[in-house]
mmCIF file of C-alpha atoms in Angstrom:
data_model
loop_
_atom_site.group_PDB
_atom_site.id
_atom_site.type_symbol
_atom_site.label_atom_id
_atom_site.label_comp_id
_atom_site.label_asym_id
_atom_site.label_seq_id
_atom_site.Cartn_x
_atom_site.Cartn_y
_atom_site.Cartn_z
ATOM 1 C CA MET A 656 47.234 22.715 -24.002
ATOM 2 C CA ALA A 657 45.904 21.218 -20.866
ATOM 3 C CA ALA A 658 41.969 21.192 -20.456
ATOM 4 C CA PRO A 659 41.016 23.334 -17.427
ATOM 5 C CA ALA A 660 40.741 21.681 -14.084
ATOM 6 C CA HIS A 661 36.965 22.283 -13.780
ATOM 7 C CA PHE A 662 36.287 20.540 -16.904
ATOM 8 C CA ILE A 663 38.086 17.769 -15.813
ATOM 9 C CA SER A 664 36.531 17.736 -12.346
ATOM 10 C CA ARG A 665 33.120 17.788 -13.882
ATOM 11 C CA GLY A 666 34.087 15.207 -16.324
ATOM 12 C CA ARG A 667 34.788 12.978 -13.560
ATOM 13 C CA GLN A 668 31.607 13.733 -11.722
ATOM 14 C CA LEU A 669 29.666 12.789 -15.183
ATOM 15 C CA LEU A 670 31.469 9.603 -15.241
ATOM 16 C CA ALA A 671 30.852 8.740 -11.591
ATOM 17 C CA VAL A 672 26.916 9.535 -12.170
ATOM 18 C CA LEU A 673 26.924 7.289 -15.152
ATOM 19 C CA CYS A 674 28.608 4.384 -13.338
ATOM 20 C CA LEU A 675 25.974 4.514 -10.438
ATOM 21 C CA LEU A 676 23.198 4.751 -12.981
ATOM 22 C CA LEU A 677 24.386 1.608 -15.141
ATOM 23 C CA LEU A 678 25.470 -0.367 -12.225
ATOM 24 C CA PRO A 679 21.983 -2.192 -11.592
ATOM 25 C CA ALA A 680 22.344 -3.455 -15.344
ATOM 26 C CA TRP A 681 25.868 -4.686 -15.027
ATOM 27 C CA PRO A 682 25.647 -8.728 -15.742
ATOM 28 C CA GLY A 683 27.571 -9.352 -12.392
ATOM 29 C CA MET A 684 24.295 -7.955 -10.165
ATOM 30 C CA ALA A 685 22.158 -10.804 -11.444
ATOM 31 C CA LEU A 686 20.167 -12.458 -8.703
ATOM 32 C CA GLU A 687 20.889 -16.054 -7.716
ATOM 33 C CA VAL A 688 18.322 -18.353 -8.364
ATOM 34 C CA PRO A 689 17.133 -20.198 -5.302
ATOM 35 C CA LEU A 690 16.819 -24.114 -4.744
ATOM 36 C CA LEU A 691 13.544 -25.617 -6.125
ATOM 37 C CA LYS A 692 12.049 -26.888 -3.226
ATOM 38 C CA GLY A 693 8.913 -27.576 -4.644
ATOM 39 C CA ARG A 694 5.699 -26.472 -6.565
ATOM 40 C CA VAL A 695 5.458 -23.582 -4.147
ATOM 41 C CA ASN A 696 8.574 -21.824 -3.336
ATOM 42 C CA ASP A 697 7.897 -19.108 -0.853
ATOM 43 C CA TYR A 698 11.464 -17.470 -0.297
ATOM 44 C CA ALA A 699 9.713 -14.089 0.678
ATOM 45 C CA GLY A 700 7.569 -15.582 3.401
ATOM 46 C CA MET A 701 4.262 -14.164 1.774
ATOM 47 C CA LEU A 702 2.294 -17.527 2.230
ATOM 48 C CA ALA A 703 0.870 -19.201 5.159
ATOM 49 C CA PRO A 704 1.848 -22.733 5.888
ATOM 50 C CA ALA A 705 -1.693 -23.731 5.074
ATOM 51 C CA THR A 706 -1.745 -21.899 1.929
ATOM 52 C CA VAL A 707 1.379 -23.403 0.483
ATOM 53 C CA GLN A 708 0.177 -26.753 1.423
ATOM 54 C CA GLN A 709 -3.345 -26.204 -0.575
ATOM 55 C CA LEU A 710 -1.188 -24.773 -3.570
ATOM 56 C CA GLU A 711 0.914 -27.560 -3.456
ATOM 57 C CA ASN A 712 -1.962 -30.199 -3.583
ATOM 58 C CA SER A 713 -3.731 -27.903 -6.306
ATOM 59 C CA LEU A 714 -0.903 -28.113 -8.237
ATOM 60 C CA ASN A 715 0.387 -31.744 -7.984
ATOM 61 C CA LEU A 716 -3.334 -32.930 -8.882
ATOM 62 C CA PHE A 717 -3.234 -30.605 -11.791
ATOM 63 C CA GLU A 718 0.203 -31.691 -12.994
ATOM 64 C CA THR A 719 -1.288 -35.254 -12.819
ATOM 65 C CA GLU A 720 -4.175 -34.343 -14.793
ATOM 66 C CA GLN A 721 -2.870 -32.134 -17.046
ATOM 67 C CA SER A 722 0.823 -33.047 -17.342
ATOM 68 C CA THR A 723 1.402 -29.410 -17.094
ATOM 69 C CA GLN A 724 3.378 -28.212 -14.371
ATOM 70 C CA ILE A 725 3.005 -24.822 -12.772
ATOM 71 C CA VAL A 726 5.409 -23.384 -10.034
ATOM 72 C CA ILE A 727 5.348 -20.550 -7.945
ATOM 73 C CA LEU A 728 8.253 -18.352 -6.862
ATOM 74 C CA THR A 729 8.419 -15.583 -4.247
ATOM 75 C CA VAL A 730 11.596 -13.318 -3.432
ATOM 76 C CA THR A 731 11.914 -10.872 -1.126
ATOM 77 C CA SER A 732 13.738 -8.511 -3.607
ATOM 78 C CA LEU A 733 15.381 -8.542 -6.953
ATOM 79 C CA ALA A 734 18.105 -6.683 -5.802
ATOM 80 C CA GLY A 735 18.467 -4.489 -8.868
ATOM 81 C CA ASP A 736 18.183 -7.386 -10.955
ATOM 82 C CA SER A 737 15.545 -7.250 -13.983
ATOM 83 C CA LEU A 738 12.421 -9.112 -13.226
ATOM 84 C CA GLU A 739 12.072 -10.585 -16.827
ATOM 85 C CA ASP A 740 16.069 -11.858 -16.889
ATOM 86 C CA PHE A 741 15.531 -13.373 -13.392
ATOM 87 C CA SER A 742 12.150 -15.268 -14.023
ATOM 88 C CA LEU A 743 13.622 -16.648 -17.512
ATOM 89 C CA ARG A 744 16.841 -17.659 -15.565
ATOM 90 C CA ALA A 745 14.609 -19.478 -12.647
ATOM 91 C CA ALA A 746 12.497 -21.258 -15.267
ATOM 92 C CA GLU A 747 15.629 -22.234 -17.274
ATOM 93 C CA THR A 748 17.478 -23.540 -14.272
ATOM 94 C CA TRP A 749 14.600 -25.367 -12.753
ATOM 95 C CA GLN A 750 13.552 -27.190 -15.954
ATOM 96 C CA ILE A 751 9.890 -26.344 -15.472
ATOM 97 C CA GLY A 752 7.351 -28.670 -17.616
ATOM 98 C CA GLN A 753 8.222 -31.904 -19.491
ATOM 99 C CA LYS A 754 11.153 -32.546 -21.379
ATOM 100 C CA GLY A 755 10.449 -31.920 -25.321
ATOM 101 C CA LYS A 756 7.075 -30.063 -24.668
ATOM 102 C CA ASP A 757 8.232 -27.170 -22.572
ATOM 103 C CA ASN A 758 4.776 -27.045 -21.080
ATOM 104 C CA GLY A 759 5.545 -25.207 -17.558
ATOM 105 C CA ALA A 760 4.722 -21.981 -16.076
ATOM 106 C CA LEU A 761 6.135 -19.929 -13.711
ATOM 107 C CA LEU A 762 4.541 -17.363 -11.704
ATOM 108 C CA VAL A 763 7.553 -14.869 -9.639
ATOM 109 C CA ILE A 764 6.502 -12.564 -7.525
ATOM 110 C CA SER A 765 8.994 -10.103 -5.749
ATOM 111 C CA LYS A 766 7.484 -8.802 -2.557
ATOM 112 C CA ASN A 767 9.491 -5.424 -1.927
ATOM 113 C CA ASP A 768 9.627 -4.684 -5.616
ATOM 114 C CA ARG A 769 5.993 -5.004 -5.740
ATOM 115 C CA LYS A 770 6.509 -7.129 -9.166
ATOM 116 C CA ILE A 771 4.852 -9.813 -10.667
ATOM 117 C CA ARG A 772 5.421 -11.860 -13.677
ATOM 118 C CA ILE A 773 4.305 -15.229 -15.323
ATOM 119 C CA GLU A 774 7.004 -17.045 -17.540
ATOM 120 C CA VAL A 775 5.239 -19.178 -20.082
ATOM 121 C CA GLY A 776 7.008 -22.388 -21.993
ATOM 122 C CA TYR A 777 6.629 -22.810 -25.606
ATOM 123 C CA GLY A 778 4.322 -25.606 -25.025
ATOM 124 C CA LEU A 779 1.604 -23.372 -23.358
ATOM 125 C CA GLU A 780 1.656 -20.336 -25.483
ATOM 126 C CA GLY A 781 -1.456 -21.369 -27.389
ATOM 127 C CA THR A 782 -3.267 -21.245 -24.151
ATOM 128 C CA LEU A 783 -1.682 -19.091 -21.641
ATOM 129 C CA THR A 784 -1.119 -16.448 -24.076
ATOM 130 C CA ASP A 785 0.522 -12.826 -23.061
ATOM 131 C CA LEU A 786 -2.849 -11.166 -22.808
ATOM 132 C CA THR A 787 -4.370 -14.043 -20.684
ATOM 133 C CA SER A 788 -1.115 -13.897 -18.253
ATOM 134 C CA GLY A 789 -1.527 -10.476 -18.221
ATOM 135 C CA ARG A 790 -5.333 -10.163 -17.341
ATOM 136 C CA ILE A 791 -4.587 -12.674 -14.704
ATOM 137 C CA ILE A 792 -1.769 -10.444 -12.925
ATOM 138 C CA ARG A 793 -3.974 -7.326 -13.322
ATOM 139 C CA ASP A 794 -7.565 -8.231 -12.718
ATOM 140 C CA VAL A 795 -7.182 -11.585 -10.582
ATOM 141 C CA ILE A 796 -3.871 -11.248 -8.330
ATOM 142 C CA THR A 797 -3.107 -7.633 -8.149
ATOM 143 C CA PRO A 798 -6.874 -6.502 -6.591
ATOM 144 C CA GLN A 799 -6.017 -9.118 -3.715
ATOM 145 C CA PHE A 800 -2.475 -7.966 -3.023
ATOM 146 C CA ARG A 801 -3.505 -4.212 -2.936
ATOM 147 C CA ASN A 802 -5.562 -5.390 -0.259
ATOM 148 C CA GLY A 803 -3.099 -7.032 1.586
ATOM 149 C CA ASN A 804 -4.479 -10.488 0.543
ATOM 150 C CA PHE A 805 -1.300 -12.242 -0.533
ATOM 151 C CA ASP A 806 -2.497 -15.760 0.104
ATOM 152 C CA GLN A 807 -5.792 -15.306 -1.806
ATOM 153 C CA GLY A 808 -4.134 -13.456 -4.350
ATOM 154 C CA VAL A 809 -1.579 -16.331 -5.149
ATOM 155 C CA ILE A 810 -4.531 -18.813 -4.572
ATOM 156 C CA ASN A 811 -6.825 -16.904 -7.610
ATOM 157 C CA GLY A 812 -3.786 -16.400 -9.520
ATOM 158 C CA ALA A 813 -2.752 -20.118 -9.735
ATOM 159 C CA THR A 814 -6.264 -21.085 -10.357
ATOM 160 C CA ALA A 815 -6.976 -18.703 -12.901
ATOM 161 C CA MET A 816 -3.538 -20.107 -14.673
ATOM 162 C CA MET A 817 -4.727 -23.477 -14.118
ATOM 163 C CA ALA A 818 -8.089 -22.618 -15.757
ATOM 164 C CA ALA A 819 -6.211 -20.839 -18.909
ATOM 165 C CA VAL A 820 -4.349 -24.245 -19.428
ATOM 166 C CA LYS A 821 -7.596 -26.080 -19.775
ATOM 167 C CA GLY A 822 -9.137 -23.345 -21.982
ATOM 168 C CA GLU A 823 -11.826 -22.437 -19.325
ATOM 169 C CA PHE A 824 -10.109 -18.806 -18.902
ATOM 170 C CA THR A 825 -11.069 -16.233 -21.627
ATOM 171 C CA ALA A 826 -9.048 -13.007 -21.582
ATOM 172 C CA ASP A 827 -11.086 -9.958 -22.480
ATOM 173 C CA GLU A 828 -9.853 -7.552 -25.512
ATOM 174 C CA PRO A 829 -6.979 -5.582 -24.055
ATOM 175 C CA ARG A 830 -7.385 -1.969 -22.427
ATOM 176 C CA THR A 831 -3.469 -1.505 -22.303
ATOM 177 C CA SER A 832 -2.230 -5.023 -22.358
ATOM 178 C CA SER A 833 0.491 -5.298 -19.610
ATOM 179 C CA GLY A 834 1.473 -8.486 -21.180
ATOM 180 C CA SER A 835 2.811 -10.952 -18.859
ATOM 181 C CA SER A 836 4.210 -8.909 -16.293
ATOM 182 C CA THR A 837 3.827 -5.944 -14.276
ATOM 183 C CA ASN A 838 7.191 -4.805 -15.088
ATOM 184 C CA ASN A 839 7.007 -2.864 -18.424
ATOM 185 C CA ASP A 840 10.096 -1.384 -18.727
ATOM 186 C CA PRO A 841 10.492 -1.555 -22.975
ATOM 187 C CA GLY A 842 13.913 0.372 -23.056
ATOM 188 C CA GLY A 843 15.977 -1.209 -20.380
ATOM 189 C CA LEU A 844 18.826 1.567 -20.324
ATOM 190 C CA ILE A 845 16.507 4.379 -21.434
ATOM 191 C CA VAL A 846 15.709 5.650 -18.091
ATOM 192 C CA PRO A 847 19.417 5.366 -16.726
ATOM 193 C CA LEU A 848 20.498 7.419 -19.897
ATOM 194 C CA LEU A 849 18.098 9.790 -19.807
ATOM 195 C CA ILE A 850 18.779 10.723 -16.133
ATOM 196 C CA GLY A 851 22.475 10.826 -17.421
ATOM 197 C CA LEU A 852 21.964 13.274 -19.914
ATOM 198 C CA PHE A 853 19.869 15.339 -17.383
ATOM 199 C CA PHE A 854 22.793 15.442 -15.146
ATOM 200 C CA VAL A 855 25.356 16.423 -17.900
ATOM 201 C CA GLY A 856 22.904 19.711 -18.487
ATOM 202 C CA ARG A 857 23.384 20.291 -14.811
ATOM 203 C CA LEU A 858 27.065 19.632 -14.472
ATOM 204 C CA PHE A 859 27.437 21.641 -17.547
ATOM 205 C CA GLY A 860 25.096 24.520 -16.520
ATOM 206 C CA LYS A 861 25.534 26.714 -19.805
ATOM 207 C CA HIS A 862 23.607 24.351 -21.559
ATOM 208 C CA ARG A 863 20.228 25.225 -20.053
ATOM 209 C CA MET A 864 18.146 23.814 -23.224
ATOM 210 C CA LEU A 865 19.830 20.243 -22.758
ATOM 211 C CA THR A 866 18.833 20.466 -19.281
ATOM 212 C CA ALA A 867 15.292 21.455 -19.986
ATOM 213 C CA THR A 868 14.530 19.209 -22.918
ATOM 214 C CA THR A 869 16.266 15.984 -21.045
ATOM 215 C CA GLY A 870 13.556 16.883 -18.144
ATOM 216 C CA ALA A 871 10.817 17.536 -20.467
ATOM 217 C CA VAL A 872 11.278 14.150 -22.167
ATOM 218 C CA ALA A 873 12.176 12.130 -18.735
ATOM 219 C CA ALA A 874 9.596 13.298 -16.679
ATOM 220 C CA PRO A 875 6.628 11.631 -18.715
ATOM 221 C CA LEU A 876 8.554 8.803 -19.272
ATOM 222 C CA PHE A 877 8.699 8.167 -15.482
ATOM 223 C CA GLY A 878 5.022 8.341 -15.121
ATOM 224 C CA ILE A 879 4.500 5.996 -17.947
ATOM 225 C CA PHE A 880 7.250 3.415 -16.288
ATOM 226 C CA ALA A 881 5.895 3.957 -12.976
ATOM 227 C CA LEU A 882 2.371 2.645 -13.865
ATOM 228 C CA GLY A 883 3.916 -0.843 -14.590
ATOM 229 C CA PHE A 884 6.172 -0.685 -11.571
ATOM 230 C CA GLN A 885 4.214 -1.799 -8.453
ATOM 231 C CA TRP A 886 0.940 -3.305 -7.634
ATOM 232 C CA LEU A 887 0.363 -0.511 -5.133
#
């Protein structure tokens, strides 16, 4: 017995919705890692030339004294890519830190997405911990960014990272630790799937309970995730 035409139509609509929701997570959407130009790679154009030069000098001197490499990368947008995945790919592609010691750190900033992350090599995890990195992002960089002071925010962030490596930066007890990133999406595909369930309920209008339940679950989750997505 053939399926009713309206059922097939709604099934196609559902498939289209799910494809659109899952498209950003498709591996082919990965943002290309740009070329490494120096210790400061301001591809988003967020920093003044004088700031770039100041940071280059400071990070170069720090690397000479501490044998630890800190690199900064700004991009205009992640273009749907994951902040964590992109940061890790950039750190691995650029081979930050000394060979065999993995003692490098990468500060990544996505301007339009308003996301910040500190990627840390295994050799620095004892000093530049997740807690410390989270506090640097939350308490040092973010307040300046909120006021539009990108130069000072990056300078302060880099200075704090260098201090942490030298053991001169102490992180307070966590309030609600943001880890090492302003993007705290623990589920990856949870949100798209919840949205998909919501649309299932809408497309198959008879199942009002499904629509109501999904909406009730998704609403607070969106509120939680939004706290970590942006610095504004």
